[in-house]
């Protein structure tokens, strides 16, 4: 009998050969010229078996998949190896184009663009030492747990322990290999690693537990918007490779993520007679299998033919139904939802907003002077124009929003789940901006504009028909004001939003024309050491309204995002002023500036501050940053890491207006705070209210017990100064000592104070 190997056997043989075949990761440099196309700078970090780096270059599952996409697209790859934290910084600074094998989180998605198709899902696993019993999270109480510093699984484990109120000692180390070595040597009781690392670096002393947590998806990501086509290409190739059995994706998964444990045991020596019987039985089974296979193939062909005929009939019915739906619910010219589907979407959005107490905005859009296009260029040109306008509008829509054409040159947009009316304004501006570029109709170039009416649910109305009518009314209000603009249905809201938008525009002008300035209020030591520092206070020298106080324009700057540019200006101006005072012999002064919580939520704050200090040659110890209690109460890991880094640099951190916020004193133990500033309201009231006086005294005693300095704000009377000195307050500032002064007056004021002390 002649034996024929089965397809399954052939497949397994091929997989085994590929799994043992040597794989060479290719380093392609910027000047290699080995492949045509775009050169991609890809940031990688050691994370076996996904990414490993040895003498031959990068290796691993991620490298295989990226190299395959590069081969198909004709890209050149330039690998940049660094730590994960360094890669995030390099990506933000555009020193690299892509970051490989990065876990998706909502926080990272705010600053990075991820490809959609995940390479794989990974999760954290707790390994225990074989001499330690760990059956649940509660058994980790008092345990020594090794984690990789900065790892998402380490962060998730901290949250898990807090959730179960379990106190454990986390020992962060540099990499996963060291984590497993600590566990193998018995220096820790448990270790938190991801499942792939646990299989890669398994040791006999490490026993996996049933505690798994923090499933994350691994992607490619970029901080550069122009990398969107690259991420889309990677998505396309990943989806194709995943759906093809035996593709590089599945071969690499088997090669790099297959079970790596244990050495195969040798087969026992069988008696020749028994072995011959097994061979004979195997041949009989193979013969029977070949006969059954032939029968199965025959019946399978018949069933497949019937199935294909049935599937074709189903497809034809589905296509017919889809065509009927298109005719019933979509506009035949633009393929947008028509009035019928628009009304259904509006009803659904209103029901959702009612259940979840959210706000929605309805926009009514009418193109300005569209009739002249039809009259001068013909209706065919007008139709092409409407199609292009629909495409441009669609590019700025969110997935949850609805754009519809009601007829003629009228469009509507339903904006769901907005937080405030200003969000609708931001979107309307994007719509109007899409019309700025000229439209080419044949050889004719024309420009278009639109008038937009805005109404809000449930603020303006609660009936569907009334909402559309209100938006139409607001649109005519906008058209009557000169077209190419927008208006709210509510006149009061229109005035409020318009005033806020006016101030936002004036703030942008103020930045461009250098209308901001800093005044400085001295901070005096009560121990007789004189002036130790100053607080920089921002002022806006408005060309019409004069000096505008910060409490009027800072909220607008925070909402519009201008606070980042304004904050950078303050840091630069403060450091430059310190350098000028140094030249006049005042190098002992420190300078405190206020930072908004919004500034901490944006990456790069530490690097921008460090850059300004280096640029002006200012020691970091001379810069103090004043923050609010509300920032510390956010329990934001990024904020905590930023504060720790600033403290490590030597920058002093101070809580401003202490006592007026949450005052959850637990955070004083967990954050590197050096000073507390007693709010001026307490200083003002302590002379007349015994409970306030007791509260200020308690703040001073508590701060000193925690080795913190206390600064009192708003000291305006001699009796306040005396009482604060008696309480042991360290420093004071206020009108009794000096008002905020321009920079030019500070040296003279300090000299006067010095002479007063000497005399």
XYZ file of C-alpha atoms in Angstrom:
759
model
C 0.000 0.000 0.000
C 1.384 3.424 -0.967
C 1.036 6.024 1.800
C 0.079 9.618 1.018
C 0.753 12.246 3.686
C -2.422 14.085 4.733
C -2.701 17.888 4.325
C -2.800 18.250 8.103
C 0.510 16.415 8.419
C 2.077 18.552 5.716
C 0.858 21.707 7.469
C 2.364 20.649 10.795
C 5.693 19.830 9.112
C 5.779 23.265 7.475
C 4.964 24.981 10.775
C 7.721 23.076 12.563
C 10.258 23.998 9.882
C 9.283 27.648 9.962
C 9.314 27.771 13.739
C 12.948 26.580 13.829
C 14.157 28.552 10.808
C 16.483 31.409 11.739
C 14.933 34.871 11.421
C 17.054 37.936 10.819
C 15.554 41.321 11.781
C 16.710 43.865 9.295
C 18.093 47.190 10.344
C 17.370 49.648 7.571
C 19.029 53.021 8.019
C 18.023 56.345 6.649
C 20.642 56.026 3.884
C 20.321 52.304 3.158
C 18.601 52.671 -0.191
C 17.638 48.962 -0.136
C 13.961 49.695 -0.632
C 12.164 52.477 -2.305
C 9.566 54.511 -0.489
C 9.219 56.334 2.763
C 11.667 55.964 5.668
C 9.936 55.372 9.008
C 11.677 56.033 12.299
C 10.254 53.383 14.619
C 10.827 53.542 18.369
C 11.310 50.144 20.054
C 12.010 49.045 23.621
C 13.063 45.653 24.965
C 9.868 43.672 25.645
C 10.467 39.989 24.757
C 9.048 38.004 23.150
C 7.306 40.903 21.353
C 10.564 42.839 20.876
C 14.079 41.690 21.648
C 17.408 43.216 20.641
C 20.615 41.229 20.236
C 23.801 41.382 18.149
C 21.831 40.602 14.978
C 19.326 43.424 15.543
C 15.669 43.602 16.609
C 13.716 40.347 16.783
C 10.234 39.317 17.841
C 6.574 39.166 16.819
C 6.186 42.951 16.461
C 9.309 43.201 14.291
C 8.073 40.377 12.006
C 4.700 42.076 11.460
C 6.195 45.540 10.907
C 8.813 44.222 8.475
C 6.098 42.428 6.504
C 4.030 45.652 6.227
C 7.195 47.552 5.216
C 7.975 44.970 2.549
C 4.500 45.281 1.074
C 4.443 49.089 1.174
C 8.078 49.665 0.129
C 8.974 51.481 3.380
C 12.446 51.728 4.853
C 12.650 51.135 8.590
C 15.056 52.944 10.918
C 14.818 51.492 14.428
C 15.428 53.726 17.450
C 15.950 51.751 20.675
C 15.272 53.518 24.000
C 13.331 53.174 27.221
C 9.562 53.418 27.001
C 9.466 56.811 28.777
C 12.138 58.145 26.391
C 10.143 56.915 23.373
C 7.041 58.810 24.548
C 9.107 62.006 24.856
C 10.794 61.430 21.456
C 7.428 60.815 19.823
C 6.067 64.100 21.149
C 9.180 65.924 19.911
C 8.795 64.303 16.441
C 12.156 62.571 16.734
C 10.426 59.296 15.774
C 7.426 58.507 13.589
C 5.989 55.389 15.260
C 6.097 53.721 18.673
C 5.838 49.927 18.475
C 4.041 47.625 20.938
C 2.322 50.308 23.030
C -0.719 49.494 25.146
C -3.831 51.521 24.382
C -5.175 53.692 27.227
C -7.655 56.617 27.056
C -4.985 58.916 28.513
C -2.453 58.032 25.816
C -5.131 58.362 23.131
C -5.407 62.073 23.988
C -1.864 62.704 22.699
C -1.208 59.702 20.429
C -2.987 58.323 17.373
C -3.323 54.508 17.527
C -3.883 52.074 14.687
C -7.256 50.344 15.073
C -6.301 46.660 14.618
C -4.645 45.306 17.779
C -1.692 42.950 17.338
C -2.765 40.941 20.378
C -4.282 41.251 23.839
C -2.059 40.897 26.886
C -2.850 40.910 30.609
C -1.114 40.901 33.940
C -0.498 37.736 36.005
C 0.654 37.384 39.634
C 3.406 34.748 40.073
C 4.150 33.494 43.614
C 7.250 31.914 45.068
C 6.741 28.181 45.495
C 7.095 28.537 49.288
C 4.377 31.226 49.498
C 0.613 30.620 49.392
C -1.351 33.116 47.269
C -4.903 32.103 46.297
C -6.522 35.562 46.047
C -5.725 39.277 46.131
C -6.274 39.301 49.895
C -3.324 36.907 50.332
C -1.025 39.662 49.017
C -1.388 41.630 52.270
C 2.113 42.355 53.583
C 3.731 40.637 50.594
C 6.847 41.873 48.817
C 5.888 42.175 45.144
C 8.380 42.868 42.357
C 7.092 45.011 39.448
C 8.588 46.664 36.401
C 8.888 50.417 36.968
C 6.421 52.460 34.880
C 4.597 49.367 33.553
C 0.836 49.638 32.969
C 0.380 46.329 34.805
C 2.260 47.724 37.808
C -0.052 50.731 37.811
C -3.105 48.502 37.499
C -1.879 46.315 40.389
C -1.624 49.391 42.621
C -5.245 50.259 41.794
C -6.306 46.642 42.424
C -4.622 46.612 45.835
C -6.239 49.954 46.742
C -9.636 48.670 45.671
C -9.339 45.676 48.043
C -7.632 47.812 50.742
C -4.617 45.506 50.700
C -1.289 46.890 51.956
C 1.686 45.388 50.115
C 5.271 46.445 49.408
C 5.841 47.058 45.688
C 9.490 46.863 44.574
C 9.960 48.499 41.163
C 12.949 47.300 39.091
C 14.319 48.073 35.634
C 13.040 45.145 33.549
C 11.011 41.923 33.612
C 14.059 39.652 33.692
C 15.144 41.211 36.995
C 11.554 40.851 38.305
C 11.622 37.078 37.752
C 15.179 36.758 39.106
C 14.145 38.433 42.381
C 11.309 35.942 42.678
C 13.581 32.990 41.825
C 16.081 34.006 44.557
C 13.320 34.393 47.152
C 13.992 38.132 47.611
C 10.293 38.825 47.004
C 7.137 36.839 47.693
C 5.391 37.529 44.389
C 5.880 39.204 41.010
C 3.531 41.057 38.638
C 4.338 40.484 34.947
C 2.378 40.134 31.747
C 1.477 36.649 30.573
C 3.990 36.654 27.713
C 6.904 37.589 29.961
C 5.849 34.921 32.453
C 6.151 32.294 29.757
C 9.389 33.729 28.336
C 11.305 33.974 31.615
C 9.733 31.099 33.564
C 11.753 29.703 36.441
C 11.027 26.622 38.597
C 10.538 28.732 41.733
C 7.817 30.906 40.104
C 4.280 29.491 40.236
C 1.464 31.303 38.324
C -1.604 32.144 40.426
C -5.239 32.599 39.426
C -4.948 36.388 39.847
C -5.093 38.001 36.393
C -5.869 41.674 35.727
C -5.570 44.654 33.372
C -6.184 43.253 29.887
C -4.653 45.656 27.356
C -4.425 45.734 23.573
C -1.046 46.314 21.918
C -0.889 48.686 18.952
C 1.354 50.943 16.919
C 0.966 54.670 17.707
C 2.220 58.057 16.554
C 2.068 61.649 17.780
C 2.317 62.908 14.194
C -1.035 63.448 12.398
C 0.645 62.885 9.012
C 1.319 59.267 10.048
C -2.408 58.423 9.757
C -1.951 56.773 6.287
C 0.881 54.626 7.681
C -1.306 53.462 10.601
C -4.148 52.724 8.177
C -1.793 50.666 5.984
C -0.645 48.685 9.043
C -4.310 48.068 9.934
C -5.010 46.801 6.442
C -2.101 44.347 6.447
C -2.819 43.138 9.999
C -6.459 42.391 9.143
C -5.405 40.552 5.990
C -2.720 38.516 7.775
C -5.067 37.601 10.634
C -7.766 36.267 8.310
C -5.387 34.081 6.268
C -4.613 30.670 7.864
C -0.924 29.900 7.638
C 0.015 33.570 7.079
C 3.079 35.241 8.590
C 0.919 36.463 11.497
C -0.014 32.949 12.609
C 3.468 31.564 11.945
C 5.075 34.349 13.996
C 2.516 33.894 16.791
C 3.446 30.205 16.940
C 7.162 30.973 16.712
C 7.393 33.690 19.348
C 4.409 32.991 21.602
C 4.279 29.196 21.461
C 4.814 27.192 24.641
C 8.525 27.435 25.537
C 8.596 25.339 28.638
C 10.035 21.909 29.255
C 12.468 19.686 27.353
C 10.804 16.739 25.552
C 11.355 13.457 27.269
C 12.891 10.652 25.154
C 10.542 7.992 23.867
C 10.733 4.741 25.815
C 12.251 1.705 24.020
C 9.478 -0.584 22.898
C 9.732 -4.295 22.165
C 10.069 -4.830 18.350
C 6.944 -7.002 18.202
C 4.811 -4.379 19.925
C 6.259 -1.665 17.664
C 5.466 -3.713 14.522
C 1.881 -4.167 15.728
C 1.503 -0.451 16.195
C 2.826 0.181 12.674
C 0.365 -2.344 11.202
C -2.545 -0.848 13.120
C -1.512 2.618 11.931
C -1.531 1.469 8.305
C -5.016 0.023 8.700
C -6.279 3.273 10.254
C -4.725 5.297 7.414
C -6.400 3.110 4.803
C -9.774 3.489 6.526
C -9.229 7.248 6.823
C -8.486 7.562 3.089
C -11.678 5.697 2.225
C -13.778 7.841 4.573
C -12.137 10.990 3.246
C -13.147 10.119 -0.298
C -16.748 9.689 0.821
C -16.671 12.950 2.778
C -15.259 14.855 -0.218
C -18.067 13.609 -2.432
C -20.799 14.685 -0.005
C -18.993 17.938 0.798
C -18.931 18.969 -2.881
C -22.659 18.395 -3.141
C -23.400 20.349 0.054
C -21.067 23.176 -1.005
C -22.886 23.588 -4.317
C -26.231 23.790 -2.527
C -24.826 26.194 0.054
C -23.363 28.519 -2.587
C -26.671 28.656 -4.442
C -28.494 29.471 -1.213
C -25.889 32.096 -0.219
C -26.194 33.778 -3.625
C -29.960 34.005 -3.210
C -29.557 35.497 0.288
C -27.030 38.058 -1.011
C -29.366 39.131 -3.776
C -32.229 39.573 -1.313
C -30.003 41.580 1.071
C -28.768 43.820 -1.742
C -32.310 44.458 -2.862
C -33.350 45.331 0.703
C -30.342 47.642 1.118
C -31.238 49.419 -2.105
C -34.820 49.908 -0.900
C -33.528 51.339 2.404
C -31.223 53.717 0.542
C -34.091 54.984 -1.573
C -36.320 55.419 1.488
C -33.866 56.999 3.957
C -31.021 58.671 2.039
C -30.692 61.688 -0.207
C -30.108 60.464 -3.757
C -27.677 63.286 -4.601
C -25.338 63.361 -1.568
C -26.092 59.913 -0.040
C -26.656 61.700 3.288
C -29.646 60.889 5.529
C -32.817 62.518 4.197
C -35.534 64.278 6.207
C -37.172 60.994 7.264
C -33.976 59.468 8.648
C -32.947 62.832 10.136
C -36.174 62.995 12.176
C -35.615 59.447 13.429
C -31.994 60.249 14.439
C -33.157 63.455 16.185
C -35.765 61.514 18.144
C -33.158 58.958 19.252
C -30.687 61.691 20.257
C -33.350 63.480 22.317
C -34.326 60.255 24.098
C -30.679 59.546 24.913
C -30.121 63.101 26.177
C -33.256 62.885 28.343
C -32.239 59.576 29.952
C -28.660 60.626 30.620
C -29.330 64.336 31.322
C -27.070 65.441 28.482
C -27.119 68.357 26.069
C -27.512 68.154 22.281
C -27.238 70.903 19.676
C -29.181 71.120 16.420
C -27.554 73.108 13.603
C -29.517 74.464 10.628
C -27.166 75.302 7.723
C -28.138 77.369 4.715
C -25.589 78.073 1.963
C -25.211 81.781 1.179
C -26.084 82.852 -2.392
C -26.308 79.290 -3.693
C -28.916 80.366 -6.256
C -26.293 82.317 -8.221
C -24.391 79.056 -8.868
C -27.449 77.383 -10.421
C -28.319 80.506 -12.389
C -24.809 81.129 -13.753
C -23.299 77.632 -14.067
C -26.355 75.403 -14.332
C -28.015 72.828 -12.076
C -25.453 70.113 -12.875
C -22.673 72.331 -11.487
C -24.851 73.112 -8.463
C -25.324 69.386 -7.807
C -21.561 68.776 -7.966
C -21.061 71.655 -5.528
C -23.570 70.192 -3.053
C -21.826 66.808 -3.227
C -18.425 68.355 -2.492
C -19.824 70.445 0.387
C -21.381 67.286 1.891
C -17.987 65.538 1.683
C -16.206 68.455 3.377
C -18.779 68.667 6.156
C -18.560 64.913 6.691
C -14.792 65.077 7.327
C -15.254 67.074 10.567
C -18.102 64.981 11.983
C -17.710 62.716 14.989
C -19.033 59.160 14.703
C -21.914 59.992 17.064
C -23.079 63.047 15.078
C -25.539 63.121 12.171
C -25.287 65.242 8.998
C -28.429 65.314 6.838
C -29.686 67.164 3.760
C -33.259 68.393 4.039
C -33.400 69.562 0.429
C -32.064 72.293 -1.841
C -29.086 73.951 -0.171
C -30.216 73.221 3.401
C -28.287 70.869 5.700
C -28.745 69.948 9.350
C -26.345 68.536 11.940
C -27.206 66.823 15.239
C -24.375 67.200 17.778
C -24.832 64.674 20.584
C -23.420 64.573 24.095
C -21.906 68.076 24.244
C -20.867 69.584 27.560
C -21.643 73.272 26.996
C -22.787 75.685 24.258
C -19.162 76.628 23.479
C -18.594 73.069 22.198
C -21.184 73.701 19.491
C -19.363 76.914 18.560
C -16.095 75.013 18.124
C -17.773 72.578 15.728
C -19.557 75.362 13.797
C -16.218 77.098 13.243
C -14.832 73.883 11.761
C -17.804 73.699 9.378
C -17.299 77.287 8.243
C -13.565 76.690 7.845
C -14.225 73.806 5.434
C -15.837 76.286 3.043
C -12.861 78.667 2.934
C -10.967 76.783 0.225
C -12.326 77.530 -3.299
C -14.459 74.946 -5.114
C -13.441 73.979 -8.659
C -16.431 73.415 -10.948
C -14.832 72.564 -14.255
C -12.551 75.469 -15.033
C -14.544 77.815 -12.788
C -13.311 78.537 -9.209
C -15.944 79.804 -6.771
C -16.025 80.505 -3.030
C -18.920 79.656 -0.746
C -20.072 80.550 2.748
C -22.952 79.521 4.997
C -25.226 80.906 7.705
C -25.804 78.564 10.641
C -28.477 78.612 13.335
C -27.933 76.787 16.637
C -30.559 75.587 19.111
C -30.043 73.462 22.216
C -32.050 70.626 23.725
C -33.489 70.765 26.342
C -32.488 74.405 27.034
C -34.429 76.028 24.148
C -37.248 73.554 23.430
C -38.346 69.988 24.062
C -40.395 69.206 20.922
C -38.747 67.904 17.745
C -40.645 70.154 15.363
C -40.041 73.213 17.543
C -36.315 72.518 17.732
C -35.991 72.504 13.948
C -38.068 75.689 13.730
C -35.904 77.371 16.399
C -32.719 76.445 14.551
C -34.212 77.799 11.318
C -35.062 81.071 13.094
C -31.510 81.351 14.468
C -30.158 80.740 10.959
C -32.130 83.702 9.593
C -30.792 85.813 12.481
C -27.270 84.907 11.411
C -28.039 85.634 7.745
C -29.447 89.042 8.684
C -26.167 89.913 10.429
C -24.195 89.662 7.196
C -23.992 85.906 6.397
C -20.973 83.607 6.814
C -21.618 83.476 10.570
C -23.777 81.746 13.177
C -26.279 82.647 15.870
C -27.965 80.955 18.832
C -31.734 80.794 19.133
C -31.513 82.218 22.670
C -30.492 85.919 22.506
C -29.085 85.813 26.052
C -26.927 82.821 25.257
C -25.821 84.445 22.032
C -24.619 87.525 23.900
C -22.851 85.436 26.549
C -21.093 83.205 24.047
C -20.247 86.168 21.831
C -18.662 88.018 24.756
C -16.643 84.932 25.679
C -15.527 84.444 22.086
C -14.579 88.126 21.871
C -12.364 87.776 24.932
C -10.809 84.609 23.491
C -9.920 86.495 20.327
C -8.509 89.408 22.329
C -6.386 86.979 24.367
C -4.865 85.602 21.164
C -4.108 89.164 20.081
C -2.622 89.904 23.517
C -0.206 86.989 23.098
C 0.808 88.161 19.624
C 1.240 91.831 20.612
C 2.898 91.306 24.032
C 0.102 92.853 26.129
C 0.808 90.628 29.153
C 3.154 91.676 31.944
C 4.229 90.451 35.390
C 4.155 92.311 38.696
C 6.035 90.949 41.707
C 4.956 90.903 45.353
C 7.752 90.404 47.922
C 7.606 87.501 50.381
C 9.272 88.434 53.696
C 10.679 86.074 56.321
C 9.474 86.604 59.919
C 12.757 85.250 61.286
C 14.575 88.461 60.361
C 16.132 87.121 57.169
C 14.502 89.835 55.086
C 13.161 89.283 51.569
C 13.605 85.658 50.522
C 11.541 85.648 47.376
C 8.709 87.076 45.338
C 5.497 85.896 43.757
C 4.977 86.674 40.049
C 1.437 87.933 39.416
C 0.134 88.167 35.860
C -1.531 91.297 34.480
C -3.206 92.016 31.121
C -2.660 95.539 29.866
C -5.748 95.792 27.635
C -5.535 98.686 25.147
C -9.107 99.812 25.973
C -10.065 98.400 29.403
C -6.685 98.906 31.054
C -5.406 96.319 33.533
C -7.673 93.241 33.432
C -7.477 91.055 36.590
C -6.552 87.378 36.097
C -9.849 86.044 37.502
C -11.631 87.527 34.454
C -9.483 86.056 31.688
C -7.844 82.921 33.155
C -11.104 80.826 33.012
C -11.515 81.764 29.329
C -7.871 80.876 28.674
C -8.340 77.483 30.363
C -11.519 76.647 28.410
C -10.010 77.673 25.059
C -6.653 75.953 25.613
C -4.750 79.262 25.455
C -3.616 78.688 29.045
C -0.787 76.500 27.735
C 0.691 79.291 25.598
C 0.072 81.886 28.322
C 1.615 79.596 30.945
C 4.711 79.074 28.786
C 4.999 82.854 28.397
C 4.832 83.312 32.202
C 7.546 80.693 32.815
C 9.825 82.248 30.196
C 9.233 85.818 31.423
C 9.819 84.835 35.079
C 13.103 83.056 34.321
C 14.275 85.956 32.152
C 13.519 88.389 34.998
C 15.487 86.282 37.493
C 18.447 86.436 35.127
C 18.184 90.241 34.955
C 18.104 90.521 38.750
C 21.127 88.214 38.952
C 23.042 90.756 36.899
C 22.194 93.337 39.579
C 23.438 91.181 42.451
C 20.080 89.751 43.572
C 20.943 86.093 42.964
C 19.516 85.041 46.354
C 15.894 85.662 45.315
C 13.430 82.865 44.604
C 10.398 83.380 42.403
C 6.988 81.693 42.718
C 4.580 81.384 39.780
C 1.049 79.972 39.669
C 0.241 76.983 37.425
C -3.259 76.022 36.289
C -4.381 72.389 36.723
C -5.043 72.382 32.965
C -1.309 72.804 32.312
C -0.530 69.583 34.205
C -2.851 67.495 32.024
C -0.757 68.196 28.920
C 2.453 66.296 28.303
C 5.771 68.127 28.110
C 5.373 70.551 31.047
C 8.561 69.330 32.740
C 10.653 69.564 29.580
C 9.379 73.085 28.821
C 10.248 74.310 32.330
C 13.677 72.649 32.182
C 14.345 74.221 28.781
C 13.562 77.730 30.100
C 15.792 77.218 33.164
C 18.689 76.113 30.961
C 18.114 78.915 28.464
C 18.308 81.634 31.150
C 20.879 79.781 33.314
C 18.667 79.734 36.416
C 19.154 77.128 39.162
C 15.985 75.052 39.509
C 15.942 75.610 43.311
C 15.104 79.262 42.723
C 11.815 78.501 40.970
C 8.727 77.717 43.052
C 5.450 76.500 41.543
C 2.127 77.208 43.277
C -0.628 74.648 42.655
C -4.169 74.143 43.935
C -5.550 71.479 46.246
C -8.012 70.389 43.561
C -5.097 69.264 41.330
C -3.841 66.863 44.008
C -7.320 65.434 44.569
C -7.654 64.266 40.938
C -5.683 61.050 41.692
C -4.147 61.357 38.237
C -1.012 59.247 37.793
C 0.398 61.618 35.157
C 0.022 64.557 37.582
C 1.688 62.585 40.385
C 4.642 61.607 38.190
C 5.022 65.210 36.978
C 5.129 66.523 40.563
C 7.673 63.882 41.562
C 9.894 64.828 38.613
C 9.684 68.560 39.383
C 10.626 67.885 42.998
C 13.574 65.713 41.898
C 14.776 68.638 39.768
C 14.866 70.800 42.902
C 11.851 72.966 42.071
C 9.840 73.900 45.173
C 6.124 73.000 45.194
C 3.628 75.048 47.187
C -0.124 74.609 47.761
C -1.808 77.963 47.131
C -4.932 79.130 49.024
C -4.590 76.237 51.479
C -7.786 75.455 53.371
C -10.230 76.763 50.760
C -10.345 73.559 48.702
C -10.808 69.906 49.599
C -8.212 69.847 52.396
C -7.937 66.050 52.387
C -4.745 66.120 54.420
C -3.735 62.618 53.343
C -2.229 63.996 50.123
C 0.361 65.983 52.115
C 2.077 62.656 52.883
C 2.060 61.392 49.294
C 3.102 64.461 47.294
C 6.458 66.320 47.498
C 5.023 69.574 48.876
C 7.417 72.046 50.550
C 5.169 75.018 51.430
C 1.579 75.812 52.375
C 0.075 79.225 51.665
C -2.653 80.223 54.133
C -5.451 81.880 52.166
C -5.991 85.613 52.651
C -9.580 84.999 53.845
C -8.246 83.232 56.972
C -5.692 85.970 57.643
C -8.366 88.638 57.277
C -10.821 86.886 59.626
C -8.494 85.534 62.341
C -8.423 88.804 64.349
C -12.192 88.755 64.781
C -13.093 85.040 64.915
C -11.585 82.743 67.530
C -12.320 79.577 65.510
C -10.483 81.000 62.469
C -7.557 81.954 64.683
C -7.451 78.416 66.068
C -7.611 77.019 62.532
C -4.630 79.112 61.344
C -2.644 78.080 64.424
C -3.471 74.405 63.706
C -2.335 74.781 60.079
C 1.024 76.188 61.235
C 1.550 73.417 63.803
C 0.535 70.693 61.334
C 2.785 72.067 58.588
C 5.799 72.270 60.895
C 5.148 68.709 62.071
C 5.339 67.649 58.421
C 8.493 69.775 57.881
C 6.628 72.232 55.649
C 7.033 76.010 55.580
C 3.993 78.263 56.033
C 3.411 81.482 54.061
C 0.504 83.778 54.970
C -1.112 85.811 52.173
C -3.011 89.097 52.378
C -1.323 90.603 55.467
C -2.607 94.191 55.592
C -2.506 95.134 59.304
C 0.270 95.240 61.892
C -1.864 93.220 64.336
C -2.141 90.415 61.779
C 1.634 90.389 61.349
C 2.214 90.235 65.126
C -0.254 87.383 65.580
C 1.284 85.384 62.745
C 4.772 85.898 64.207
C 3.509 84.692 67.603
C 1.992 81.573 65.946
C 5.357 80.695 64.353
C 4.419 81.456 60.721
C 7.558 81.402 58.545
C 6.871 84.000 55.826
C 4.251 86.619 54.938
C 3.199 88.748 51.994
C 0.582 91.459 51.607
C -0.142 95.170 51.216
C 1.241 95.929 54.707
C 4.689 95.085 53.351
C 4.283 95.899 49.664
C 1.801 95.876 46.834
C 2.735 93.935 43.680
C 5.393 96.054 41.955
C 6.743 96.293 38.407
C 10.065 94.509 37.934
C 12.006 97.791 37.699
C 10.969 98.824 41.232
C 11.960 95.589 42.993
C 15.731 96.271 43.442
C 15.010 99.684 45.013
C 12.391 98.253 47.344
C 14.737 95.484 48.490
C 17.525 98.010 49.132
C 15.141 100.133 51.227
C 14.185 97.106 53.291
C 17.865 96.201 53.780
C 18.715 99.694 55.032
C 15.701 99.604 57.361
C 16.909 96.303 58.854
C 20.489 97.614 59.247
C 19.339 100.827 60.914
